[in-house]
PDB file of N, CA, C and O in Angstrom:
ATOM      1  N   MET A   1       0.589  -1.653  -0.114  1.00  0.00           N
ATOM      2  CA  MET A   1       0.079   0.063   0.286  1.00  0.00           C
ATOM      3  C   MET A   1       0.784   1.264   0.074  1.00  0.00           C
ATOM      4  O   MET A   1       1.900   0.827   0.935  1.00  0.00           O
ATOM      5  N   ASN A   2       0.039   2.271  -1.065  1.00  0.00           N
ATOM      6  CA  ASN A   2       1.485   3.490  -0.939  1.00  0.00           C
ATOM      7  C   ASN A   2       1.343   3.689   0.399  1.00  0.00           C
ATOM      8  O   ASN A   2       0.057   4.408   0.844  1.00  0.00           O
ATOM      9  N   GLN A   3       2.037   4.775   0.871  1.00  0.00           N
ATOM     10  CA  GLN A   3       1.620   4.870   1.864  1.00  0.00           C
ATOM     11  C   GLN A   3       1.554   6.243   2.038  1.00  0.00           C
ATOM     12  O   GLN A   3       0.925   7.044   3.014  1.00  0.00           O
ATOM     13  N   GLU A   4       0.898   7.209   1.378  1.00  0.00           N
ATOM     14  CA  GLU A   4       0.218   8.347   0.921  1.00  0.00           C
ATOM     15  C   GLU A   4      -0.957   7.676   0.879  1.00  0.00           C
ATOM     16  O   GLU A   4      -2.157   8.719   0.785  1.00  0.00           O
ATOM     17  N   GLU A   5      -1.266   6.817   0.809  1.00  0.00           N
ATOM     18  CA  GLU A   5      -3.276   6.302   0.385  1.00  0.00           C
ATOM     19  C   GLU A   5      -4.116   6.009   1.622  1.00  0.00           C
ATOM     20  O   GLU A   5      -3.448   5.990   2.255  1.00  0.00           O
ATOM     21  N   SER A   6      -5.461   6.483   1.424  1.00  0.00           N
ATOM     22  CA  SER A   6      -5.692   7.177   2.384  1.00  0.00           C
ATOM     23  C   SER A   6      -6.532   5.720   2.800  1.00  0.00           C
ATOM     24  O   SER A   6      -7.070   4.997   1.959  1.00  0.00           O
ATOM     25  N   LEU A   7      -6.573   5.294   3.681  1.00  0.00           N
ATOM     26  CA  LEU A   7      -7.882   4.296   4.342  1.00  0.00           C
ATOM     27  C   LEU A   7      -9.484   4.448   4.425  1.00  0.00           C
ATOM     28  O   LEU A   7      -9.730   3.128   4.163  1.00  0.00           O
ATOM     29  N   CYS A   8      -9.771   5.289   4.553  1.00  0.00           N
ATOM     30  CA  CYS A   8     -11.293   5.427   4.211  1.00  0.00           C
ATOM     31  C   CYS A   8     -12.397   4.845   3.540  1.00  0.00           C
ATOM     32  O   CYS A   8     -13.135   4.343   3.319  1.00  0.00           O
ATOM     33  N   PRO A   9     -11.620   5.276   1.548  1.00  0.00           N
ATOM     34  CA  PRO A   9     -12.421   4.861   1.010  1.00  0.00           C
ATOM     35  C   PRO A   9     -12.624   3.122   1.152  1.00  0.00           C
ATOM     36  O   PRO A   9     -13.903   2.781   0.543  1.00  0.00           O
ATOM     37  N   SER A  10     -11.470   2.009   1.365  1.00  0.00           N
ATOM     38  CA  SER A  10     -12.064   1.228   1.712  1.00  0.00           C
ATOM     39  C   SER A  10     -12.288   0.429   3.609  1.00  0.00           C
ATOM     40  O   SER A  10     -12.627  -0.386   3.620  1.00  0.00           O
ATOM     41  N   CYS A  11     -12.756   1.469   4.371  1.00  0.00           N
ATOM     42  CA  CYS A  11     -13.633   1.580   5.494  1.00  0.00           C
ATOM     43  C   CYS A  11     -14.538   0.937   5.450  1.00  0.00           C
ATOM     44  O   CYS A  11     -16.015   1.975   5.013  1.00  0.00           O
ATOM     45  N   LEU A  12     -15.094   0.693   6.418  1.00  0.00           N
ATOM     46  CA  LEU A  12     -16.649  -0.225   6.672  1.00  0.00           C
ATOM     47  C   LEU A  12     -17.256   1.113   7.163  1.00  0.00           C
ATOM     48  O   LEU A  12     -18.454   1.018   7.225  1.00  0.00           O
ATOM     49  N   TYR A  13     -16.608   2.048   7.494  1.00  0.00           N
ATOM     50  CA  TYR A  13     -17.910   3.382   8.608  1.00  0.00           C
ATOM     51  C   TYR A  13     -17.839   4.038   7.970  1.00  0.00           C
ATOM     52  O   TYR A  13     -18.226   5.152   8.329  1.00  0.00           O
ATOM     53  N   LEU A  14     -17.445   4.341   6.619  1.00  0.00           N
ATOM     54  CA  LEU A  14     -17.827   5.568   5.675  1.00  0.00           C
ATOM     55  C   LEU A  14     -18.786   5.917   5.445  1.00  0.00           C
ATOM     56  O   LEU A  14     -19.426   4.422   5.122  1.00  0.00           O
ATOM     57  N   ASP A  15     -19.056   6.608   5.635  1.00  0.00           N
ATOM     58  CA  ASP A  15     -21.063   6.686   5.176  1.00  0.00           C
ATOM     59  C   ASP A  15     -20.719   6.982   3.191  1.00  0.00           C
ATOM     60  O   ASP A  15     -20.260   8.431   3.404  1.00  0.00           O
ATOM     61  N   ARG A  16     -21.027   6.698   2.596  1.00  0.00           N
ATOM     62  CA  ARG A  16     -21.361   6.762   1.614  1.00  0.00           C
ATOM     63  C   ARG A  16     -22.335   7.706   0.448  1.00  0.00           C
ATOM     64  O   ARG A  16     -22.191   7.589  -0.244  1.00  0.00           O
ATOM     65  N   ARG A  17     -23.697   7.896   2.024  1.00  0.00           N
ATOM     66  CA  ARG A  17     -24.849   8.391   1.041  1.00  0.00           C
ATOM     67  C   ARG A  17     -24.280  10.292   0.704  1.00  0.00           C
ATOM     68  O   ARG A  17     -23.903  11.026   1.353  1.00  0.00           O
ATOM     69  N   PRO A  18     -24.489  10.528  -0.498  1.00  0.00           N
ATOM     70  CA  PRO A  18     -24.718  11.302  -1.376  1.00  0.00           C
ATOM     71  C   PRO A  18     -25.594  12.351  -0.541  1.00  0.00           C
ATOM     72  O   PRO A  18     -24.954  13.726  -0.831  1.00  0.00           O
ATOM     73  N   GLU A  19     -26.252  12.461  -0.057  1.00  0.00           N
ATOM     74  CA  GLU A  19     -27.667  13.583   0.284  1.00  0.00           C
ATOM     75  C   GLU A  19     -27.081  14.294   1.549  1.00  0.00           C
ATOM     76  O   GLU A  19     -27.272  15.018   2.094  1.00  0.00           O
ATOM     77  N   SER A  20     -25.901  13.952   1.760  1.00  0.00           N
ATOM     78  CA  SER A  20     -24.830  14.415   3.333  1.00  0.00           C
ATOM     79  C   SER A  20     -25.066  15.735   3.164  1.00  0.00           C
ATOM     80  O   SER A  20     -24.481  16.768   3.696  1.00  0.00           O
ATOM     81  N   GLY A  21     -23.911  16.084   1.558  1.00  0.00           N
ATOM     82  CA  GLY A  21     -23.655  17.122   0.907  1.00  0.00           C
ATOM     83  C   GLY A  21     -22.736  17.177   1.279  1.00  0.00           C
ATOM     84  O   GLY A  21     -21.884  18.718   1.505  1.00  0.00           O
ATOM     85  N   ILE A  22     -21.860  16.204   2.082  1.00  0.00           N
ATOM     86  CA  ILE A  22     -20.504  16.955   3.340  1.00  0.00           C
ATOM     87  C   ILE A  22     -19.551  16.781   2.139  1.00  0.00           C
ATOM     88  O   ILE A  22     -19.148  16.246   0.051  1.00  0.00           O
ATOM     89  N   GLN A  23     -18.448  18.320   1.253  1.00  0.00           N
ATOM     90  CA  GLN A  23     -17.893  18.481   0.738  1.00  0.00           C
ATOM     91  C   GLN A  23     -16.264  18.483   0.468  1.00  0.00           C
ATOM     92  O   GLN A  23     -15.849  18.871   2.012  1.00  0.00           O
ATOM     93  N   GLY A  24     -15.805  19.235  -0.467  1.00  0.00           N
ATOM     94  CA  GLY A  24     -14.237  19.658  -0.027  1.00  0.00           C
ATOM     95  C   GLY A  24     -13.081  18.713   0.589  1.00  0.00           C
ATOM     96  O   GLY A  24     -12.199  18.666   1.155  1.00  0.00           O
ATOM     97  N   GLY A  25     -13.477  17.472   0.344  1.00  0.00           N
ATOM     98  CA  GLY A  25     -12.508  15.936   0.781  1.00  0.00           C
ATOM     99  C   GLY A  25     -12.747  15.501   2.042  1.00  0.00           C
ATOM    100  O   GLY A  25     -12.243  15.112   3.041  1.00  0.00           O
ATOM    101  N   LEU A  26     -13.787  15.853   2.836  1.00  0.00           N
ATOM    102  CA  LEU A  26     -13.834  15.285   3.929  1.00  0.00           C
ATOM    103  C   LEU A  26     -14.827  14.582   3.629  1.00  0.00           C
ATOM    104  O   LEU A  26     -15.655  14.099   3.254  1.00  0.00           O
ATOM    105  N   ILE A  27     -14.823  13.543   4.796  1.00  0.00           N
ATOM    106  CA  ILE A  27     -16.368  12.420   4.785  1.00  0.00           C
ATOM    107  C   ILE A  27     -16.469  12.014   5.933  1.00  0.00           C
ATOM    108  O   ILE A  27     -16.484  12.744   7.407  1.00  0.00           O
ATOM    109  N   TYR A  28     -18.028  11.358   6.083  1.00  0.00           N
ATOM    110  CA  TYR A  28     -18.516  11.460   7.893  1.00  0.00           C
ATOM    111  C   TYR A  28     -17.905   9.899   7.814  1.00  0.00           C
ATOM    112  O   TYR A  28     -18.784   8.564   7.456  1.00  0.00           O
ATOM    113  N   CYS A  29     -17.639   9.522   9.476  1.00  0.00           N
ATOM    114  CA  CYS A  29     -16.670   8.228   9.597  1.00  0.00           C
ATOM    115  C   CYS A  29     -18.564   8.118  10.879  1.00  0.00           C
ATOM    116  O   CYS A  29     -18.951   8.485  11.937  1.00  0.00           O
ATOM    117  N   GLN A  30     -18.799   7.082  10.281  1.00  0.00           N
ATOM    118  CA  GLN A  30     -19.975   6.597  11.279  1.00  0.00           C
ATOM    119  C   GLN A  30     -19.802   5.810  12.628  1.00  0.00           C
ATOM    120  O   GLN A  30     -20.188   6.298  13.503  1.00  0.00           O
ATOM    121  N   LYS A  31     -18.445   5.539  12.867  1.00  0.00           N
ATOM    122  CA  LYS A  31     -18.153   4.867  14.147  1.00  0.00           C
ATOM    123  C   LYS A  31     -17.314   5.987  14.253  1.00  0.00           C
ATOM    124  O   LYS A  31     -18.270   5.843  16.292  1.00  0.00           O
ATOM    125  N   LYS A  32     -17.195   7.417  14.432  1.00  0.00           N
ATOM    126  CA  LYS A  32     -16.555   8.265  15.302  1.00  0.00           C
ATOM    127  C   LYS A  32     -17.911   8.964  15.318  1.00  0.00           C
ATOM    128  O   LYS A  32     -17.843  10.151  15.906  1.00  0.00           O
ATOM    129  N   LYS A  33     -18.615   9.230  14.244  1.00  0.00           N
ATOM    130  CA  LYS A  33     -19.750  10.181  14.185  1.00  0.00           C
ATOM    131  C   LYS A  33     -19.147  11.759  14.129  1.00  0.00           C
ATOM    132  O   LYS A  33     -19.574  12.531  14.482  1.00  0.00           O
ATOM    133  N   LEU A  34     -18.425  11.284  13.350  1.00  0.00           N
ATOM    134  CA  LEU A  34     -17.661  13.107  12.721  1.00  0.00           C
ATOM    135  C   LEU A  34     -17.119  13.060  12.040  1.00  0.00           C
ATOM    136  O   LEU A  34     -17.141  12.121  10.451  1.00  0.00           O
ATOM    137  N   VAL A  35     -17.268  14.228  11.269  1.00  0.00           N
ATOM    138  CA  VAL A  35     -16.747  14.841   9.499  1.00  0.00           C
ATOM    139  C   VAL A  35     -15.372  14.894   9.466  1.00  0.00           C
ATOM    140  O   VAL A  35     -15.026  15.773  10.380  1.00  0.00           O
ATOM    141  N   VAL A  36     -14.605  14.092   9.315  1.00  0.00           N
ATOM    142  CA  VAL A  36     -13.314  14.018   9.032  1.00  0.00           C
ATOM    143  C   VAL A  36     -12.365  14.236   7.493  1.00  0.00           C
ATOM    144  O   VAL A  36     -13.060  13.806   6.852  1.00  0.00           O
ATOM    145  N   ARG A  37     -11.196  14.627   7.613  1.00  0.00           N
ATOM    146  CA  ARG A  37     -10.545  14.112   6.794  1.00  0.00           C
ATOM    147  C   ARG A  37     -10.282  12.842   6.219  1.00  0.00           C
ATOM    148  O   ARG A  37      -9.862  11.987   7.734  1.00  0.00           O
ATOM    149  N   PRO A  38      -9.754  12.516   5.312  1.00  0.00           N
ATOM    150  CA  PRO A  38      -9.202  10.574   4.834  1.00  0.00           C
ATOM    151  C   PRO A  38      -8.126  10.626   5.980  1.00  0.00           C
ATOM    152  O   PRO A  38      -7.312  11.710   5.765  1.00  0.00           O
ATOM    153  N   LYS A  39      -8.037  10.111   5.772  1.00  0.00           N
ATOM    154  CA  LYS A  39      -7.120   9.420   7.123  1.00  0.00           C
ATOM    155  C   LYS A  39      -5.724   8.130   6.528  1.00  0.00           C
ATOM    156  O   LYS A  39      -6.495   7.743   6.215  1.00  0.00           O
ATOM    157  N   ILE A  40      -4.534   8.537   6.710  1.00  0.00           N
ATOM    158  CA  ILE A  40      -3.357   6.899   6.576  1.00  0.00           C
ATOM    159  C   ILE A  40      -3.450   6.572   7.186  1.00  0.00           C
ATOM    160  O   ILE A  40      -3.262   4.980   7.436  1.00  0.00           O
ATOM    161  N   LYS A  41      -3.665   6.376   8.759  1.00  0.00           N
ATOM    162  CA  LYS A  41      -4.046   5.848  10.273  1.00  0.00           C
ATOM    163  C   LYS A  41      -4.993   5.732  10.422  1.00  0.00           C
ATOM    164  O   LYS A  41      -5.009   6.735  10.754  1.00  0.00           O
ATOM    165  N   CYS A  42      -5.642   4.423  11.399  1.00  0.00           N
ATOM    166  CA  CYS A  42      -6.831   4.873  11.826  1.00  0.00           C
ATOM    167  C   CYS A  42      -6.772   3.714  13.058  1.00  0.00           C
ATOM    168  O   CYS A  42      -6.770   2.973  12.107  1.00  0.00           O
ATOM    169  N   ASP A  43      -7.238   3.832  13.885  1.00  0.00           N
ATOM    170  CA  ASP A  43      -7.129   2.965  15.247  1.00  0.00           C
ATOM    171  C   ASP A  43      -8.869   2.580  14.944  1.00  0.00           C
ATOM    172  O   ASP A  43      -8.641   1.121  15.240  1.00  0.00           O
ATOM    173  N   MET A  44      -9.954   3.400  14.347  1.00  0.00           N
ATOM    174  CA  MET A  44     -10.968   2.910  13.568  1.00  0.00           C
ATOM    175  C   MET A  44     -11.390   1.566  12.577  1.00  0.00           C
ATOM    176  O   MET A  44     -12.216   1.060  12.087  1.00  0.00           O
ATOM    177  N   TYR A  45     -10.090   1.621  12.016  1.00  0.00           N
ATOM    178  CA  TYR A  45     -10.117   1.021  10.719  1.00  0.00           C
ATOM    179  C   TYR A  45     -11.016   0.260  10.262  1.00  0.00           C
ATOM    180  O   TYR A  45     -10.781  -0.546  11.442  1.00  0.00           O
ATOM    181  N   LEU A  46     -11.691  -0.766   9.742  1.00  0.00           N
ATOM    182  CA  LEU A  46     -12.050  -2.287   9.731  1.00  0.00           C
ATOM    183  C   LEU A  46     -12.514  -2.345   7.953  1.00  0.00           C
ATOM    184  O   LEU A  46     -13.459  -1.618   7.309  1.00  0.00           O
ATOM    185  N   ARG A  47     -11.553  -3.241   7.299  1.00  0.00           N
ATOM    186  CA  ARG A  47     -12.092  -2.951   6.064  1.00  0.00           C
ATOM    187  C   ARG A  47     -13.076  -3.617   5.408  1.00  0.00           C
ATOM    188  O   ARG A  47     -13.747  -4.182   6.337  1.00  0.00           O
ATOM    189  N   ALA A  48     -13.635  -3.297   4.326  1.00  0.00           N
ATOM    190  CA  ALA A  48     -15.263  -3.404   4.347  1.00  0.00           C
ATOM    191  C   ALA A  48     -14.875  -4.516   3.134  1.00  0.00           C
ATOM    192  O   ALA A  48     -15.517  -4.360   1.995  1.00  0.00           O
ATOM    193  N   THR A  49     -15.209  -5.791   3.854  1.00  0.00           N
ATOM    194  CA  THR A  49     -15.294  -7.397   3.469  1.00  0.00           C
ATOM    195  C   THR A  49     -16.750  -7.252   2.952  1.00  0.00           C
ATOM    196  O   THR A  49     -17.502  -7.067   3.711  1.00  0.00           O
ATOM    197  N   VAL A  50     -17.186  -8.293   2.544  1.00  0.00           N
ATOM    198  CA  VAL A  50     -18.384  -8.677   2.398  1.00  0.00           C
ATOM    199  C   VAL A  50     -18.769  -9.186   4.049  1.00  0.00           C
ATOM    200  O   VAL A  50     -20.178  -9.206   4.062  1.00  0.00           O
ATOM    201  N   GLN A  51     -18.171  -9.747   4.348  1.00  0.00           N
ATOM    202  CA  GLN A  51     -18.726 -10.462   5.809  1.00  0.00           C
ATOM    203  C   GLN A  51     -18.538  -9.365   6.592  1.00  0.00           C
ATOM    204  O   GLN A  51     -19.540  -9.339   7.420  1.00  0.00           O
ATOM    205  N   ASN A  52     -17.622  -9.310   6.396  1.00  0.00           N
ATOM    206  CA  ASN A  52     -17.979  -7.158   7.830  1.00  0.00           C
ATOM    207  C   ASN A  52     -19.190  -6.829   7.232  1.00  0.00           C
ATOM    208  O   ASN A  52     -19.723  -6.004   8.326  1.00  0.00           O
ATOM    209  N   ARG A  53     -19.227  -6.401   6.052  1.00  0.00           N
ATOM    210  CA  ARG A  53     -20.490  -5.651   5.960  1.00  0.00           C
ATOM    211  C   ARG A  53     -22.144  -6.205   5.718  1.00  0.00           C
ATOM    212  O   ARG A  53     -23.194  -5.597   6.582  1.00  0.00           O
ATOM    213  N   GLU A  54     -22.213  -7.530   5.681  1.00  0.00           N
ATOM    214  CA  GLU A  54     -23.301  -8.349   6.484  1.00  0.00           C
ATOM    215  C   GLU A  54     -23.538  -7.956   7.832  1.00  0.00           C
ATOM    216  O   GLU A  54     -24.400  -8.444   8.571  1.00  0.00           O
ATOM    217  N   SER A  55     -21.997  -8.042   8.922  1.00  0.00           N
ATOM    218  CA  SER A  55     -22.499  -8.958  10.317  1.00  0.00           C
ATOM    219  C   SER A  55     -23.432  -7.163  10.748  1.00  0.00           C
ATOM    220  O   SER A  55     -23.542  -7.274  11.768  1.00  0.00           O
ATOM    221  N   MET A  56     -21.894  -5.829  10.029  1.00  0.00           N
ATOM    222  CA  MET A  56     -22.493  -5.080  10.922  1.00  0.00           C
ATOM    223  C   MET A  56     -24.385  -4.836  10.244  1.00  0.00           C
ATOM    224  O   MET A  56     -24.437  -4.620  11.377  1.00  0.00           O
ATOM    225  N   LYS A  57     -24.649  -5.279   9.129  1.00  0.00           N
ATOM    226  CA  LYS A  57     -26.380  -4.668   8.900  1.00  0.00           C
ATOM    227  C   LYS A  57     -27.103  -5.747   9.727  1.00  0.00           C
ATOM    228  O   LYS A  57     -28.302  -5.360  10.342  1.00  0.00           O
ATOM    229  N   ALA A  58     -26.316  -7.185  10.063  1.00  0.00           N
ATOM    230  CA  ALA A  58     -26.988  -8.034  11.026  1.00  0.00           C
ATOM    231  C   ALA A  58     -27.100  -7.259  12.747  1.00  0.00           C
ATOM    232  O   ALA A  58     -28.371  -7.823  12.989  1.00  0.00           O
ATOM    233  N   SER A  59     -25.769  -6.638  12.614  1.00  0.00           N
ATOM    234  CA  SER A  59     -26.017  -5.435  13.401  1.00  0.00           C
ATOM    235  C   SER A  59     -27.373  -4.718  14.616  1.00  0.00           C
ATOM    236  O   SER A  59     -27.902  -4.178  15.227  1.00  0.00           O
ATOM    237  N   ILE A  60     -27.354  -4.326  12.783  1.00  0.00           N
ATOM    238  CA  ILE A  60     -28.266  -3.060  12.768  1.00  0.00           C
ATOM    239  C   ILE A  60     -29.742  -3.217  13.250  1.00  0.00           C
ATOM    240  O   ILE A  60     -30.774  -3.132  13.350  1.00  0.00           O
ATOM    241  N   TYR A  61     -29.736  -4.337  12.125  1.00  0.00           N
ATOM    242  CA  TYR A  61     -31.171  -4.520  11.426  1.00  0.00           C
ATOM    243  C   TYR A  61     -31.911  -5.880  12.077  1.00  0.00           C
ATOM    244  O   TYR A  61     -33.011  -6.512  11.774  1.00  0.00           O
ATOM    245  N   GLY A  62     -30.986  -6.518  12.495  1.00  0.00           N
ATOM    246  CA  GLY A  62     -31.651  -8.526  12.869  1.00  0.00           C
ATOM    247  C   GLY A  62     -31.012  -9.028  11.701  1.00  0.00           C
ATOM    248  O   GLY A  62     -30.819  -8.705  10.511  1.00  0.00           O
ATOM    249  N   THR A  63     -31.773 -10.391  12.180  1.00  0.00           N
ATOM    250  CA  THR A  63     -31.604 -11.448  11.477  1.00  0.00           C
ATOM    251  C   THR A  63     -32.789 -11.875  11.179  1.00  0.00           C
ATOM    252  O   THR A  63     -33.928 -11.752  11.936  1.00  0.00           O
ATOM    253  N   ILE A  64     -33.785 -12.729   9.673  1.00  0.00           N
ATOM    254  CA  ILE A  64     -34.779 -13.529   9.826  1.00  0.00           C
ATOM    255  C   ILE A  64     -33.984 -14.786   9.814  1.00  0.00           C
ATOM    256  O   ILE A  64     -33.251 -15.279   8.572  1.00  0.00           O
ATOM    257  N   SER A  65     -35.110 -15.626  10.123  1.00  0.00           N
ATOM    258  CA  SER A  65     -34.713 -17.174  10.229  1.00  0.00           C
ATOM    259  C   SER A  65     -35.640 -17.905   8.768  1.00  0.00           C
ATOM    260  O   SER A  65     -36.600 -17.059   8.652  1.00  0.00           O
ATOM    261  N   ALA A  66     -35.223 -19.489   7.986  1.00  0.00           N
ATOM    262  CA  ALA A  66     -36.011 -19.306   6.892  1.00  0.00           C
ATOM    263  C   ALA A  66     -37.348 -19.489   8.020  1.00  0.00           C
ATOM    264  O   ALA A  66     -38.496 -19.494   6.670  1.00  0.00           O
ATOM    265  N   GLU A  67     -37.218 -19.827   8.936  1.00  0.00           N
ATOM    266  CA  GLU A  67     -39.481 -19.947   9.204  1.00  0.00           C
ATOM    267  C   GLU A  67     -39.910 -19.019   8.843  1.00  0.00           C
ATOM    268  O   GLU A  67     -41.122 -18.673   8.602  1.00  0.00           O
ATOM    269  N   GLU A  68     -39.246 -17.494   9.131  1.00  0.00           N
ATOM    270  CA  GLU A  68     -39.957 -16.534   9.412  1.00  0.00           C
ATOM    271  C   GLU A  68     -40.015 -16.619   8.943  1.00  0.00           C
ATOM    272  O   GLU A  68     -41.492 -15.590   7.991  1.00  0.00           O
ATOM    273  N   VAL A  69     -39.371 -16.463   7.230  1.00  0.00           N
ATOM    274  CA  VAL A  69     -39.994 -15.695   6.165  1.00  0.00           C
ATOM    275  C   VAL A  69     -41.121 -16.811   5.163  1.00  0.00           C
ATOM    276  O   VAL A  69     -42.127 -16.290   4.532  1.00  0.00           O
ATOM    277  N   GLU A  70     -41.742 -17.934   5.995  1.00  0.00           N
ATOM    278  CA  GLU A  70     -42.168 -18.538   5.255  1.00  0.00           C
ATOM    279  C   GLU A  70     -43.604 -18.539   5.996  1.00  0.00           C
ATOM    280  O   GLU A  70     -44.248 -18.174   6.542  1.00  0.00           O
TER     281      GLU A  70
END
């Protein structure tokens, strides 16, 4: 990884909603609940893999078993 490359675009906690209206290279971090500049190093960083996204969604919205669907 390039030393100057930001971690934020690949972070699970990056808020990607366009309606936020944040401009000027700033982003909203859902974990910190702050508007920040993209970081090269961050203690809160968690790579946005499919498994991590599914875990985050399950923690927010819960899960539905196959029996509940039918």
